[in-house]
Amino acid sequence: MTTTENNLQLISVVVPKVNGIYAKLLVLTDEVYSKIKELSESNKGTDLELFALYAESNLYHELSSEMGALTRIQFDELLKESYNGKMQQGRSGKYLKSVQ
C-alpha cells in the first residue's frame, strides 16, 4: 500500500555513503516520483555506480514493494535539495548528515 494524497508520494531515501542504513522520509510530487522510477528502472542491469536507495513508504518508514536506486548524478538532480532540506534524527538521536 502506497501513501499518496493530493498527487504527493512519500519515500524513504537511504544514502549509504553518507548516513549508513538510516533513511530520510521525503515528500515528492507525482511528477518527480515518476521520473525517479523511470531512471531507477533504466539503471537495472547496468554497471553504473548506485548512490542512493529509495522505497515507497508511509509516515513510519514502513516500506512497500516499490523500490529502486539512483546514481549520484540522478540523486543530485532530483532529490538532493529535498534530502538536504530535511532534518531528521537517526536512532542514535544524532541528526542525519546532508549530502555535499
XYZ file of N, CA and C in Angstrom:
300
model
N 0.844 -1.179 0.000
C 0.000 0.000 0.000
C 0.885 1.237 0.000
N 0.673 2.130 -0.934
C 1.456 3.353 -1.001
C 0.686 4.485 -0.351
N 1.407 5.506 -0.003
C 0.783 6.662 0.609
C 0.834 7.810 -0.382
N -0.269 8.073 -1.032
C -0.353 9.212 -1.938
C -1.568 10.034 -1.555
N -1.397 11.323 -1.607
C -2.510 12.221 -1.326
C -2.231 13.515 -2.047
N -3.227 14.006 -2.762
C -3.059 15.262 -3.500
C -1.837 15.222 -4.416
N -1.642 14.099 -5.093
C -0.531 13.923 -6.027
C 0.840 14.024 -5.367
N 0.936 13.571 -4.146
C 2.213 13.528 -3.438
C 2.560 12.084 -3.115
N 3.851 11.807 -3.021
C 4.322 10.462 -2.725
C 5.350 10.530 -1.604
N 5.211 9.665 -0.618
C 6.209 9.545 0.444
C 7.199 8.457 0.069
N 8.490 8.778 0.216
C 9.521 7.760 0.010
C 10.553 7.865 1.125
N 11.140 6.736 1.463
C 12.284 6.692 2.365
C 13.527 6.594 1.496
N 14.512 7.451 1.771
C 15.726 7.503 0.958
C 16.939 7.230 1.844
N 17.737 6.258 1.426
C 18.969 5.894 2.121
C 20.152 6.249 1.218
N 21.116 6.966 1.785
C 22.369 7.253 1.095
C 23.460 6.609 1.941
N 23.805 5.350 1.634
C 24.715 4.579 2.487
C 26.068 5.248 2.765
N 26.654 5.911 1.773
C 27.965 6.537 1.966
C 27.912 7.734 2.901
N 26.714 8.256 3.137
C 26.562 9.450 3.971
C 25.994 9.107 5.344
N 24.924 8.316 5.393
C 24.227 8.037 6.647
C 24.038 6.547 6.927
N 24.830 5.707 6.312
C 24.726 4.274 6.582
C 23.353 3.738 6.242
N 22.734 3.053 7.189
C 21.435 2.411 6.945
C 20.245 3.317 7.252
N 20.505 4.535 7.710
C 19.410 5.416 8.118
C 18.807 6.154 6.924
N 17.483 6.268 6.932
C 16.749 6.884 5.830
C 16.109 8.195 6.249
N 15.954 9.069 5.272
C 15.161 10.284 5.451
C 13.849 10.071 4.713
N 12.780 10.554 5.296
C 11.456 10.465 4.693
C 11.204 11.741 3.892
N 10.968 11.591 2.586
C 10.752 12.736 1.713
C 9.357 12.703 1.114
N 8.833 13.883 0.846
C 7.542 14.028 0.177
C 7.833 14.591 -1.213
N 7.399 13.854 -2.237
C 7.653 14.249 -3.625
C 6.354 14.423 -4.385
N 6.408 15.211 -5.429
C 5.269 15.287 -6.340
C 5.244 13.999 -7.168
N 4.084 13.687 -7.708
C 3.988 12.504 -8.579
C 4.903 12.631 -9.778
N 5.079 13.844 -10.284
C 5.944 14.063 -11.449
C 7.389 13.678 -11.141
N 7.907 14.142 -10.021
C 9.281 13.807 -9.632
C 9.386 12.314 -9.341
N 8.419 11.768 -8.639
C 8.465 10.339 -8.308
C 8.438 9.478 -9.571
N 7.636 9.852 -10.560
C 7.587 9.103 -11.821
C 8.944 9.119 -12.513
N 9.607 10.258 -12.492
C 10.938 10.373 -13.103
C 11.947 9.485 -12.367
N 11.868 9.459 -11.042
C 12.767 8.622 -10.244
C 12.559 7.146 -10.583
N 11.307 6.734 -10.668
C 11.016 5.328 -11.003
C 11.536 4.985 -12.398
N 11.357 5.887 -13.339
C 11.829 5.661 -14.709
C 13.352 5.513 -14.753
N 14.059 6.408 -14.092
C 15.516 6.334 -14.065
C 16.007 5.092 -13.340
N 15.366 4.779 -12.235
C 15.745 3.594 -11.474
C 15.596 2.330 -12.312
N 14.525 2.249 -13.057
C 14.291 1.089 -13.928
C 15.389 0.995 -14.991
N 15.795 2.129 -15.538
C 16.840 2.117 -16.569
C 18.213 1.780 -15.992
N 18.388 1.927 -14.680
C 19.666 1.595 -14.040
C 19.853 0.088 -13.847
N 18.778 -0.662 -13.878
C 18.861 -2.106 -13.639
C 19.702 -2.780 -14.715
N 20.579 -3.673 -14.283
C 21.395 -4.445 -15.206
C 22.536 -3.670 -15.840
N 22.846 -2.482 -15.308
C 23.953 -1.691 -15.845
C 25.132 -1.740 -14.874
N 26.261 -1.200 -15.311
C 27.451 -1.135 -14.463
C 27.567 0.196 -13.725
N 26.491 0.977 -13.733
C 26.515 2.280 -13.076
C 26.700 2.124 -11.571
N 27.468 3.032 -10.980
C 27.633 3.021 -9.525
C 26.411 3.677 -8.897
N 25.704 2.922 -8.079
C 24.493 3.426 -7.446
C 24.845 4.164 -6.164
N 24.144 5.249 -5.907
C 24.463 6.143 -4.798
C 23.394 6.172 -3.719
N 22.119 6.157 -4.136
C 21.008 6.284 -3.191
C 19.960 5.220 -3.468
N 19.361 4.721 -2.400
C 18.287 3.738 -2.494
C 16.999 4.389 -1.997
N 15.882 4.002 -2.601
C 14.605 4.556 -2.148
C 13.553 3.460 -2.129
N 12.511 3.709 -1.374
C 11.350 2.811 -1.350
C 10.117 3.632 -1.019
N 8.994 3.257 -1.639
C 7.732 3.876 -1.243
C 7.544 3.594 0.235
N 6.968 4.541 0.930
C 6.929 4.442 2.381
C 5.656 5.090 2.913
N 5.525 5.009 4.229
C 4.485 5.783 4.896
C 5.171 6.634 5.965
N 4.394 7.303 6.773
C 4.972 8.210 7.767
C 5.856 7.526 8.800
N 5.753 6.213 8.902
C 6.525 5.446 9.882
C 7.687 4.706 9.247
N 8.039 5.045 8.019
C 9.099 4.371 7.266
C 8.791 2.897 7.026
N 7.526 2.520 7.024
C 7.143 1.153 6.657
C 7.141 1.093 5.141
N 7.975 0.239 4.585
C 8.224 0.212 3.151
C 7.226 -0.653 2.415
N 6.971 -0.270 1.167
C 6.143 -1.099 0.285
C 7.076 -1.841 -0.670
N 6.518 -2.457 -1.665
C 7.327 -3.263 -2.578
C 8.001 -2.442 -3.674
N 7.644 -1.188 -3.857
C 8.242 -0.361 -4.912
C 9.540 0.251 -4.411
N 10.664 -0.248 -4.958
C 11.984 0.208 -4.533
C 12.859 0.439 -5.751
N 13.941 1.172 -5.548
C 14.863 1.402 -6.646
C 16.128 2.076 -6.161
N 16.987 2.428 -7.130
C 18.274 3.045 -6.817
C 18.626 4.073 -7.876
N 19.363 5.090 -7.440
C 19.774 6.173 -8.327
C 21.281 6.372 -8.275
N 21.839 6.875 -9.369
C 23.249 7.251 -9.394
C 23.405 8.592 -8.676
N 24.626 9.001 -8.461
C 24.889 10.281 -7.801
C 24.325 11.443 -8.624
N 24.527 11.408 -9.922
C 24.028 12.488 -10.779
C 22.502 12.555 -10.725
N 21.849 11.421 -10.803
C 20.390 11.379 -10.731
C 19.891 11.883 -9.381
N 20.553 11.450 -8.311
C 20.199 11.915 -6.963
C 20.338 13.433 -6.869
N 21.479 13.947 -7.340
C 21.719 15.392 -7.268
C 20.639 16.171 -8.008
N 20.238 15.691 -9.172
C 19.230 16.381 -9.980
C 17.844 16.355 -9.340
N 17.472 15.214 -8.766
C 16.085 15.024 -8.357
C 15.817 15.069 -6.847
N 16.781 14.676 -6.039
C 16.496 14.526 -4.610
C 17.384 15.319 -3.657
N 18.517 15.761 -4.114
C 19.487 16.373 -3.198
C 18.897 17.550 -2.415
N 18.203 18.436 -3.088
C 17.645 19.605 -2.412
C 16.641 19.193 -1.330
N 15.757 18.277 -1.653
C 14.775 17.800 -0.669
C 15.455 17.055 0.466
N 16.415 16.200 0.114
C 17.131 15.396 1.111
C 17.872 16.306 2.091
N 18.592 17.285 1.558
C 19.365 18.178 2.420
C 18.484 19.150 3.195
N 17.296 19.415 2.696
C 16.375 20.323 3.375
C 15.614 19.673 4.513
N 15.769 18.379 4.660
C 15.040 17.624 5.687
C 15.966 17.338 6.866
N 15.583 17.813 8.036
C 16.323 17.495 9.260
C 15.652 16.282 9.879
N 16.414 15.243 10.088
C 15.837 14.032 10.658
C 16.865 13.358 11.548
N 16.387 12.826 12.652
C 17.271 12.134 13.586
C 17.293 10.645 13.290
N 18.470 10.060 13.482
C 18.594 8.610 13.409
C 18.265 8.021 14.771
N 18.355 6.741 14.883
C 18.030 6.081 16.162
C 18.964 6.468 17.289
N 20.172 6.887 16.941
C 21.130 7.292 17.968
C 20.823 8.679 18.530
N 19.858 9.370 17.917
C 19.495 10.709 18.367
C 20.237 11.808 17.634
N 21.264 11.447 16.856
C 22.002 12.443 16.076
C 21.254 12.724 14.780
N 21.369 13.966 14.319
C 20.746 14.321 13.053
C 21.529 13.700 11.895
N 20.792 13.239 10.895
C 21.428 12.655 9.719
C 22.118 13.757 8.941
N 23.211 13.395 8.290
C 24.027 14.348 7.540
C 23.389 14.686 6.205
N 23.784 15.834 5.679
C 23.397 16.247 4.340
C 24.409 15.705 3.333
N 24.023 15.632 2.085
C 24.916 15.221 1.017
C 25.624 16.445 0.487
N 26.935 16.385 0.446
C 27.740 17.531 -0.051
C 27.814 17.546 -1.547
